[in-house]
Amino acid sequence: MESLFNYIGLKGDFLSFSLELNISSNHVGRIERAETNPTIESLVVFCNFLEIDLLYLFTKLNEKELKKIESEIDQLQKEFKNQNKRKS
């Protein structure tokens, strides 16, 4: 779950996501960092936002699927760091 919220943040969709959920971006950040848990209502909106089935969140991924997600998150983190360096 934490990885999926991290993915949203890295994709730069936090503002749209927090507006859709009608919650503050700070709260979304706490969910991303696993400091708090989302409500079931938030999970439903989250799944609708990403256009994924709610059951997907509770499905155990195989090693290949997990590695693919982790690889994409790593790539997005690198891109995000590079964008921030260019802005400085």
PDB file of N, CA and C in Angstrom:
ATOM      1  N   MET A   1       0.832  -1.192   0.000  1.00  0.00           N
ATOM      2  CA  MET A   1       0.000   0.000   0.000  1.00  0.00           C
ATOM      3  C   MET A   1       0.872   1.248   0.000  1.00  0.00           C
ATOM      4  N   GLU A   2       1.877   1.259   0.857  1.00  0.00           N
ATOM      5  CA  GLU A   2       2.770   2.406   0.943  1.00  0.00           C
ATOM      6  C   GLU A   2       3.409   2.703  -0.413  1.00  0.00           C
ATOM      7  N   SER A   3       3.809   1.668  -1.129  1.00  0.00           N
ATOM      8  CA  SER A   3       4.442   1.853  -2.433  1.00  0.00           C
ATOM      9  C   SER A   3       3.489   2.501  -3.433  1.00  0.00           C
ATOM     10  N   LEU A   4       2.222   2.134  -3.390  1.00  0.00           N
ATOM     11  CA  LEU A   4       1.264   2.723  -4.325  1.00  0.00           C
ATOM     12  C   LEU A   4       1.054   4.206  -4.046  1.00  0.00           C
ATOM     13  N   PHE A   5       1.006   4.586  -2.782  1.00  0.00           N
ATOM     14  CA  PHE A   5       0.868   5.998  -2.453  1.00  0.00           C
ATOM     15  C   PHE A   5       2.144   6.745  -2.816  1.00  0.00           C
ATOM     16  N   ASN A   6       3.284   6.103  -2.616  1.00  0.00           N
ATOM     17  CA  ASN A   6       4.558   6.684  -3.012  1.00  0.00           C
ATOM     18  C   ASN A   6       4.559   6.928  -4.512  1.00  0.00           C
ATOM     19  N   TYR A   7       4.045   5.985  -5.261  1.00  0.00           N
ATOM     20  CA  TYR A   7       3.954   6.077  -6.719  1.00  0.00           C
ATOM     21  C   TYR A   7       3.116   7.290  -7.124  1.00  0.00           C
ATOM     22  N   ILE A   8       2.002   7.490  -6.460  1.00  0.00           N
ATOM     23  CA  ILE A   8       1.150   8.650  -6.754  1.00  0.00           C
ATOM     24  C   ILE A   8       1.933   9.941  -6.527  1.00  0.00           C
ATOM     25  N   GLY A   9       2.622  10.001  -5.406  1.00  0.00           N
ATOM     26  CA  GLY A   9       3.397  11.199  -5.099  1.00  0.00           C
ATOM     27  C   GLY A   9       4.471  11.473  -6.125  1.00  0.00           C
ATOM     28  N   LEU A  10       5.162  10.445  -6.547  1.00  0.00           N
ATOM     29  CA  LEU A  10       6.229  10.608  -7.520  1.00  0.00           C
ATOM     30  C   LEU A  10       5.703  10.976  -8.893  1.00  0.00           C
ATOM     31  N   LYS A  11       4.514  10.535  -9.209  1.00  0.00           N
ATOM     32  CA  LYS A  11       3.917  10.878 -10.494  1.00  0.00           C
ATOM     33  C   LYS A  11       3.412  12.336 -10.490  1.00  0.00           C
ATOM     34  N   GLY A  12       3.453  12.968  -9.321  1.00  0.00           N
ATOM     35  CA  GLY A  12       3.030  14.364  -9.246  1.00  0.00           C
ATOM     36  C   GLY A  12       1.525  14.546  -9.220  1.00  0.00           C
ATOM     37  N   ASP A  13       0.803  13.514  -8.866  1.00  0.00           N
ATOM     38  CA  ASP A  13      -0.650  13.574  -8.862  1.00  0.00           C
ATOM     39  C   ASP A  13      -1.227  13.797  -7.466  1.00  0.00           C
ATOM     40  N   PHE A  14      -0.390  14.199  -6.499  1.00  0.00           N
ATOM     41  CA  PHE A  14      -0.877  14.371  -5.137  1.00  0.00           C
ATOM     42  C   PHE A  14      -2.000  15.386  -5.045  1.00  0.00           C
ATOM     43  N   LEU A  15      -1.856  16.508  -5.747  1.00  0.00           N
ATOM     44  CA  LEU A  15      -2.871  17.548  -5.649  1.00  0.00           C
ATOM     45  C   LEU A  15      -4.207  17.033  -6.163  1.00  0.00           C
ATOM     46  N   SER A  16      -4.213  16.433  -7.341  1.00  0.00           N
ATOM     47  CA  SER A  16      -5.460  15.887  -7.884  1.00  0.00           C
ATOM     48  C   SER A  16      -6.028  14.828  -6.962  1.00  0.00           C
ATOM     49  N   PHE A  17      -5.143  13.983  -6.453  1.00  0.00           N
ATOM     50  CA  PHE A  17      -5.574  12.893  -5.580  1.00  0.00           C
ATOM     51  C   PHE A  17      -6.180  13.440  -4.289  1.00  0.00           C
ATOM     52  N   SER A  18      -5.504  14.391  -3.653  1.00  0.00           N
ATOM     53  CA  SER A  18      -6.015  14.925  -2.392  1.00  0.00           C
ATOM     54  C   SER A  18      -7.319  15.691  -2.609  1.00  0.00           C
ATOM     55  N   LEU A  19      -7.436  16.385  -3.754  1.00  0.00           N
ATOM     56  CA  LEU A  19      -8.691  17.079  -4.051  1.00  0.00           C
ATOM     57  C   LEU A  19      -9.825  16.091  -4.276  1.00  0.00           C
ATOM     58  N   GLU A  20      -9.518  14.996  -4.985  1.00  0.00           N
ATOM     59  CA  GLU A  20     -10.528  13.968  -5.253  1.00  0.00           C
ATOM     60  C   GLU A  20     -11.023  13.342  -3.949  1.00  0.00           C
ATOM     61  N   LEU A  21     -10.091  13.120  -3.022  1.00  0.00           N
ATOM     62  CA  LEU A  21     -10.451  12.523  -1.738  1.00  0.00           C
ATOM     63  C   LEU A  21     -11.037  13.537  -0.768  1.00  0.00           C
ATOM     64  N   ASN A  22     -10.878  14.818  -1.100  1.00  0.00           N
ATOM     65  CA  ASN A  22     -11.317  15.893  -0.226  1.00  0.00           C
ATOM     66  C   ASN A  22     -10.604  15.827   1.134  1.00  0.00           C
ATOM     67  N   ILE A  23      -9.310  15.542   1.075  1.00  0.00           N
ATOM     68  CA  ILE A  23      -8.476  15.552   2.281  1.00  0.00           C
ATOM     69  C   ILE A  23      -7.220  16.358   1.972  1.00  0.00           C
ATOM     70  N   SER A  24      -6.540  16.776   3.013  1.00  0.00           N
ATOM     71  CA  SER A  24      -5.359  17.617   2.815  1.00  0.00           C
ATOM     72  C   SER A  24      -4.196  16.808   2.241  1.00  0.00           C
ATOM     73  N   SER A  25      -3.326  17.495   1.543  1.00  0.00           N
ATOM     74  CA  SER A  25      -2.141  16.828   1.001  1.00  0.00           C
ATOM     75  C   SER A  25      -1.238  16.346   2.139  1.00  0.00           C
ATOM     76  N   ASN A  26      -1.306  17.005   3.304  1.00  0.00           N
ATOM     77  CA  ASN A  26      -0.530  16.538   4.461  1.00  0.00           C
ATOM     78  C   ASN A  26      -0.997  15.156   4.904  1.00  0.00           C
ATOM     79  N   HIS A  27      -2.310  14.959   4.905  1.00  0.00           N
ATOM     80  CA  HIS A  27      -2.854  13.661   5.301  1.00  0.00           C
ATOM     81  C   HIS A  27      -2.475  12.581   4.282  1.00  0.00           C
ATOM     82  N   VAL A  28      -2.552  12.945   3.006  1.00  0.00           N
ATOM     83  CA  VAL A  28      -2.134  11.998   1.963  1.00  0.00           C
ATOM     84  C   VAL A  28      -0.666  11.639   2.161  1.00  0.00           C
ATOM     85  N   GLY A  29       0.155  12.622   2.520  1.00  0.00           N
ATOM     86  CA  GLY A  29       1.569  12.366   2.793  1.00  0.00           C
ATOM     87  C   GLY A  29       1.769  11.415   3.959  1.00  0.00           C
ATOM     88  N   ARG A  30       0.954  11.566   5.005  1.00  0.00           N
ATOM     89  CA  ARG A  30       1.051  10.651   6.154  1.00  0.00           C
ATOM     90  C   ARG A  30       0.659   9.232   5.756  1.00  0.00           C
ATOM     91  N   ILE A  31      -0.323   9.113   4.868  1.00  0.00           N
ATOM     92  CA  ILE A  31      -0.696   7.787   4.361  1.00  0.00           C
ATOM     93  C   ILE A  31       0.472   7.223   3.555  1.00  0.00           C
ATOM     94  N   GLU A  32       1.058   8.065   2.713  1.00  0.00           N
ATOM     95  CA  GLU A  32       2.188   7.630   1.880  1.00  0.00           C
ATOM     96  C   GLU A  32       3.342   7.103   2.733  1.00  0.00           C
ATOM     97  N   ARG A  33       3.608   7.784   3.838  1.00  0.00           N
ATOM     98  CA  ARG A  33       4.723   7.383   4.720  1.00  0.00           C
ATOM     99  C   ARG A  33       4.318   6.300   5.720  1.00  0.00           C
ATOM    100  N   ALA A  34       3.091   5.806   5.592  1.00  0.00           N
ATOM    101  CA  ALA A  34       2.559   4.751   6.470  1.00  0.00           C
ATOM    102  C   ALA A  34       2.506   5.203   7.929  1.00  0.00           C
ATOM    103  N   GLU A  35       2.258   6.494   8.139  1.00  0.00           N
ATOM    104  CA  GLU A  35       2.092   7.015   9.486  1.00  0.00           C
ATOM    105  C   GLU A  35       0.639   6.916   9.940  1.00  0.00           C
ATOM    106  N   THR A  36      -0.258   6.721   8.978  1.00  0.00           N
ATOM    107  CA  THR A  36      -1.682   6.544   9.264  1.00  0.00           C
ATOM    108  C   THR A  36      -2.268   5.645   8.180  1.00  0.00           C
ATOM    109  N   ASN A  37      -3.438   5.146   8.431  1.00  0.00           N
ATOM    110  CA  ASN A  37      -4.092   4.254   7.469  1.00  0.00           C
ATOM    111  C   ASN A  37      -5.268   4.963   6.800  1.00  0.00           C
ATOM    112  N   PRO A  38      -5.471   4.693   5.520  1.00  0.00           N
ATOM    113  CA  PRO A  38      -6.630   5.286   4.837  1.00  0.00           C
ATOM    114  C   PRO A  38      -7.913   4.577   5.251  1.00  0.00           C
ATOM    115  N   THR A  39      -9.026   5.298   5.147  1.00  0.00           N
ATOM    116  CA  THR A  39     -10.327   4.675   5.396  1.00  0.00           C
ATOM    117  C   THR A  39     -10.709   3.844   4.174  1.00  0.00           C
ATOM    118  N   ILE A  40     -11.693   3.000   4.315  1.00  0.00           N
ATOM    119  CA  ILE A  40     -12.163   2.198   3.177  1.00  0.00           C
ATOM    120  C   ILE A  40     -12.722   3.125   2.097  1.00  0.00           C
ATOM    121  N   GLU A  41     -13.371   4.220   2.519  1.00  0.00           N
ATOM    122  CA  GLU A  41     -13.884   5.178   1.550  1.00  0.00           C
ATOM    123  C   GLU A  41     -12.744   5.794   0.743  1.00  0.00           C
ATOM    124  N   SER A  42     -11.648   6.119   1.425  1.00  0.00           N
ATOM    125  CA  SER A  42     -10.477   6.673   0.738  1.00  0.00           C
ATOM    126  C   SER A  42      -9.879   5.651  -0.220  1.00  0.00           C
ATOM    127  N   LEU A  43      -9.871   4.397   0.183  1.00  0.00           N
ATOM    128  CA  LEU A  43      -9.339   3.348  -0.689  1.00  0.00           C
ATOM    129  C   LEU A  43     -10.162   3.199  -1.961  1.00  0.00           C
ATOM    130  N   VAL A  44     -11.484   3.314  -1.814  1.00  0.00           N
ATOM    131  CA  VAL A  44     -12.357   3.215  -2.989  1.00  0.00           C
ATOM    132  C   VAL A  44     -12.056   4.364  -3.947  1.00  0.00           C
ATOM    133  N   VAL A  45     -11.956   5.596  -3.421  1.00  0.00           N
ATOM    134  CA  VAL A  45     -11.656   6.748  -4.265  1.00  0.00           C
ATOM    135  C   VAL A  45     -10.265   6.595  -4.874  1.00  0.00           C
ATOM    136  N   PHE A  46      -9.324   6.122  -4.076  1.00  0.00           N
ATOM    137  CA  PHE A  46      -7.958   5.879  -4.535  1.00  0.00           C
ATOM    138  C   PHE A  46      -7.953   4.919  -5.721  1.00  0.00           C
ATOM    139  N   CYS A  47      -8.683   3.842  -5.615  1.00  0.00           N
ATOM    140  CA  CYS A  47      -8.749   2.855  -6.699  1.00  0.00           C
ATOM    141  C   CYS A  47      -9.432   3.436  -7.942  1.00  0.00           C
ATOM    142  N   ASN A  48     -10.474   4.207  -7.728  1.00  0.00           N
ATOM    143  CA  ASN A  48     -11.131   4.863  -8.861  1.00  0.00           C
ATOM    144  C   ASN A  48     -10.178   5.845  -9.533  1.00  0.00           C
ATOM    145  N   PHE A  49      -9.409   6.577  -8.734  1.00  0.00           N
ATOM    146  CA  PHE A  49      -8.455   7.551  -9.257  1.00  0.00           C
ATOM    147  C   PHE A  49      -7.403   6.876 -10.131  1.00  0.00           C
ATOM    148  N   LEU A  50      -6.909   5.717  -9.682  1.00  0.00           N
ATOM    149  CA  LEU A  50      -5.883   4.984 -10.431  1.00  0.00           C
ATOM    150  C   LEU A  50      -6.467   4.009 -11.442  1.00  0.00           C
ATOM    151  N   GLU A  51      -7.801   3.913 -11.437  1.00  0.00           N
ATOM    152  CA  GLU A  51      -8.506   2.995 -12.336  1.00  0.00           C
ATOM    153  C   GLU A  51      -8.038   1.551 -12.143  1.00  0.00           C
ATOM    154  N   ILE A  52      -8.017   1.146 -10.865  1.00  0.00           N
ATOM    155  CA  ILE A  52      -7.680  -0.246 -10.534  1.00  0.00           C
ATOM    156  C   ILE A  52      -8.781  -0.826  -9.657  1.00  0.00           C
ATOM    157  N   ASP A  53      -8.880  -2.129  -9.656  1.00  0.00           N
ATOM    158  CA  ASP A  53      -9.862  -2.838  -8.838  1.00  0.00           C
ATOM    159  C   ASP A  53      -9.421  -2.809  -7.381  1.00  0.00           C
ATOM    160  N   LEU A  54     -10.357  -2.554  -6.480  1.00  0.00           N
ATOM    161  CA  LEU A  54     -10.058  -2.525  -5.049  1.00  0.00           C
ATOM    162  C   LEU A  54      -9.391  -3.820  -4.594  1.00  0.00           C
ATOM    163  N   LEU A  55      -9.805  -4.945  -5.157  1.00  0.00           N
ATOM    164  CA  LEU A  55      -9.215  -6.224  -4.764  1.00  0.00           C
ATOM    165  C   LEU A  55      -7.715  -6.287  -5.065  1.00  0.00           C
ATOM    166  N   TYR A  56      -7.268  -5.512  -6.043  1.00  0.00           N
ATOM    167  CA  TYR A  56      -5.840  -5.485  -6.395  1.00  0.00           C
ATOM    168  C   TYR A  56      -4.981  -5.082  -5.206  1.00  0.00           C
ATOM    169  N   LEU A  57      -5.520  -4.189  -4.356  1.00  0.00           N
ATOM    170  CA  LEU A  57      -4.761  -3.747  -3.181  1.00  0.00           C
ATOM    171  C   LEU A  57      -4.540  -4.864  -2.176  1.00  0.00           C
ATOM    172  N   PHE A  58      -5.399  -5.857  -2.225  1.00  0.00           N
ATOM    173  CA  PHE A  58      -5.326  -6.938  -1.248  1.00  0.00           C
ATOM    174  C   PHE A  58      -4.855  -8.249  -1.859  1.00  0.00           C
ATOM    175  N   THR A  59      -4.369  -8.164  -3.086  1.00  0.00           N
ATOM    176  CA  THR A  59      -3.869  -9.342  -3.783  1.00  0.00           C
ATOM    177  C   THR A  59      -2.359  -9.414  -3.609  1.00  0.00           C
ATOM    178  N   LYS A  60      -1.896 -10.563  -3.225  1.00  0.00           N
ATOM    179  CA  LYS A  60      -0.459 -10.738  -3.061  1.00  0.00           C
ATOM    180  C   LYS A  60       0.190 -10.791  -4.445  1.00  0.00           C
ATOM    181  N   LEU A  61       1.196  -9.929  -4.616  1.00  0.00           N
ATOM    182  CA  LEU A  61       1.906  -9.885  -5.887  1.00  0.00           C
ATOM    183  C   LEU A  61       2.995 -10.948  -5.915  1.00  0.00           C
ATOM    184  N   ASN A  62       3.235 -11.481  -7.100  1.00  0.00           N
ATOM    185  CA  ASN A  62       4.361 -12.403  -7.201  1.00  0.00           C
ATOM    186  C   ASN A  62       5.638 -11.577  -7.275  1.00  0.00           C
ATOM    187  N   GLU A  63       6.754 -12.223  -7.176  1.00  0.00           N
ATOM    188  CA  GLU A  63       8.052 -11.552  -7.119  1.00  0.00           C
ATOM    189  C   GLU A  63       8.296 -10.673  -8.352  1.00  0.00           C
ATOM    190  N   LYS A  64       7.916 -11.154  -9.510  1.00  0.00           N
ATOM    191  CA  LYS A  64       8.125 -10.412 -10.755  1.00  0.00           C
ATOM    192  C   LYS A  64       7.305  -9.114 -10.761  1.00  0.00           C
ATOM    193  N   GLU A  65       6.042  -9.189 -10.356  1.00  0.00           N
ATOM    194  CA  GLU A  65       5.175  -8.016 -10.317  1.00  0.00           C
ATOM    195  C   GLU A  65       5.701  -6.984  -9.314  1.00  0.00           C
ATOM    196  N   LEU A  66       6.130  -7.482  -8.160  1.00  0.00           N
ATOM    197  CA  LEU A  66       6.656  -6.606  -7.123  1.00  0.00           C
ATOM    198  C   LEU A  66       7.929  -5.901  -7.592  1.00  0.00           C
ATOM    199  N   LYS A  67       8.815  -6.634  -8.225  1.00  0.00           N
ATOM    200  CA  LYS A  67      10.064  -6.052  -8.739  1.00  0.00           C
ATOM    201  C   LYS A  67       9.769  -4.983  -9.789  1.00  0.00           C
ATOM    202  N   LYS A  68       8.765  -5.218 -10.622  1.00  0.00           N
ATOM    203  CA  LYS A  68       8.399  -4.249 -11.656  1.00  0.00           C
ATOM    204  C   LYS A  68       7.941  -2.933 -11.024  1.00  0.00           C
ATOM    205  N   ILE A  69       7.095  -3.026 -10.008  1.00  0.00           N
ATOM    206  CA  ILE A  69       6.607  -1.829  -9.316  1.00  0.00           C
ATOM    207  C   ILE A  69       7.763  -1.117  -8.620  1.00  0.00           C
ATOM    208  N   GLU A  70       8.610  -1.874  -7.938  1.00  0.00           N
ATOM    209  CA  GLU A  70       9.748  -1.274  -7.241  1.00  0.00           C
ATOM    210  C   GLU A  70      10.691  -0.593  -8.218  1.00  0.00           C
ATOM    211  N   SER A  71      10.895  -1.198  -9.372  1.00  0.00           N
ATOM    212  CA  SER A  71      11.764  -0.623 -10.394  1.00  0.00           C
ATOM    213  C   SER A  71      11.188   0.691 -10.919  1.00  0.00           C
ATOM    214  N   GLU A  72       9.891   0.719 -11.153  1.00  0.00           N
ATOM    215  CA  GLU A  72       9.259   1.941 -11.638  1.00  0.00           C
ATOM    216  C   GLU A  72       9.325   3.048 -10.591  1.00  0.00           C
ATOM    217  N   ILE A  73       9.141   2.694  -9.329  1.00  0.00           N
ATOM    218  CA  ILE A  73       9.248   3.683  -8.252  1.00  0.00           C
ATOM    219  C   ILE A  73      10.671   4.220  -8.183  1.00  0.00           C
ATOM    220  N   ASP A  74      11.667   3.351  -8.277  1.00  0.00           N
ATOM    221  CA  ASP A  74      13.068   3.794  -8.268  1.00  0.00           C
ATOM    222  C   ASP A  74      13.333   4.763  -9.413  1.00  0.00           C
ATOM    223  N   GLN A  75      12.837   4.434 -10.600  1.00  0.00           N
ATOM    224  CA  GLN A  75      13.028   5.298 -11.771  1.00  0.00           C
ATOM    225  C   GLN A  75      12.373   6.652 -11.561  1.00  0.00           C
ATOM    226  N   LEU A  76      11.158   6.657 -11.028  1.00  0.00           N
ATOM    227  CA  LEU A  76      10.462   7.926 -10.775  1.00  0.00           C
ATOM    228  C   LEU A  76      11.190   8.753  -9.722  1.00  0.00           C
ATOM    229  N   GLN A  77      11.754   8.104  -8.696  1.00  0.00           N
ATOM    230  CA  GLN A  77      12.511   8.822  -7.673  1.00  0.00           C
ATOM    231  C   GLN A  77      13.737   9.490  -8.289  1.00  0.00           C
ATOM    232  N   LYS A  78      14.429   8.793  -9.186  1.00  0.00           N
ATOM    233  CA  LYS A  78      15.592   9.370  -9.861  1.00  0.00           C
ATOM    234  C   LYS A  78      15.181  10.570 -10.708  1.00  0.00           C
ATOM    235  N   GLU A  79      14.100  10.430 -11.449  1.00  0.00           N
ATOM    236  CA  GLU A  79      13.613  11.529 -12.278  1.00  0.00           C
ATOM    237  C   GLU A  79      13.225  12.724 -11.415  1.00  0.00           C
ATOM    238  N   PHE A  80      12.581  12.463 -10.291  1.00  0.00           N
ATOM    239  CA  PHE A  80      12.160  13.521  -9.386  1.00  0.00           C
ATOM    240  C   PHE A  80      13.376  14.262  -8.836  1.00  0.00           C
ATOM    241  N   LYS A  81      14.419  13.525  -8.433  1.00  0.00           N
ATOM    242  CA  LYS A  81      15.641  14.148  -7.919  1.00  0.00           C
ATOM    243  C   LYS A  81      16.310  14.986  -8.998  1.00  0.00           C
ATOM    244  N   ASN A  82      16.354  14.479 -10.225  1.00  0.00           N
ATOM    245  CA  ASN A  82      16.962  15.229 -11.324  1.00  0.00           C
ATOM    246  C   ASN A  82      16.194  16.510 -11.611  1.00  0.00           C
ATOM    247  N   GLN A  83      14.865  16.464 -11.536  1.00  0.00           N
ATOM    248  CA  GLN A  83      14.052  17.658 -11.767  1.00  0.00           C
ATOM    249  C   GLN A  83      14.335  18.707 -10.695  1.00  0.00           C
ATOM    250  N   ASN A  84      14.475  18.258  -9.463  1.00  0.00           N
ATOM    251  CA  ASN A  84      14.746  19.186  -8.359  1.00  0.00           C
ATOM    252  C   ASN A  84      16.136  19.801  -8.495  1.00  0.00           C
ATOM    253  N   LYS A  85      17.119  19.036  -8.978  1.00  0.00           N
ATOM    254  CA  LYS A  85      18.465  19.570  -9.176  1.00  0.00           C
ATOM    255  C   LYS A  85      18.461  20.658 -10.233  1.00  0.00           C
ATOM    256  N   ARG A  86      17.684  20.454 -11.310  1.00  0.00           N
ATOM    257  CA  ARG A  86      17.606  21.446 -12.386  1.00  0.00           C
ATOM    258  C   ARG A  86      16.943  22.728 -11.922  1.00  0.00           C
ATOM    259  N   LYS A  87      16.009  22.618 -10.978  1.00  0.00           N
ATOM    260  CA  LYS A  87      15.310  23.800 -10.485  1.00  0.00           C
ATOM    261  C   LYS A  87      16.206  24.647  -9.576  1.00  0.00           C
ATOM    262  N   SER A  88      17.199  24.014  -8.971  1.00  0.00           N
ATOM    263  CA  SER A  88      18.079  24.738  -8.020  1.00  0.00           C
ATOM    264  C   SER A  88      19.050  25.645  -8.720  1.00  0.00           C
TER     265      SER A  88
END
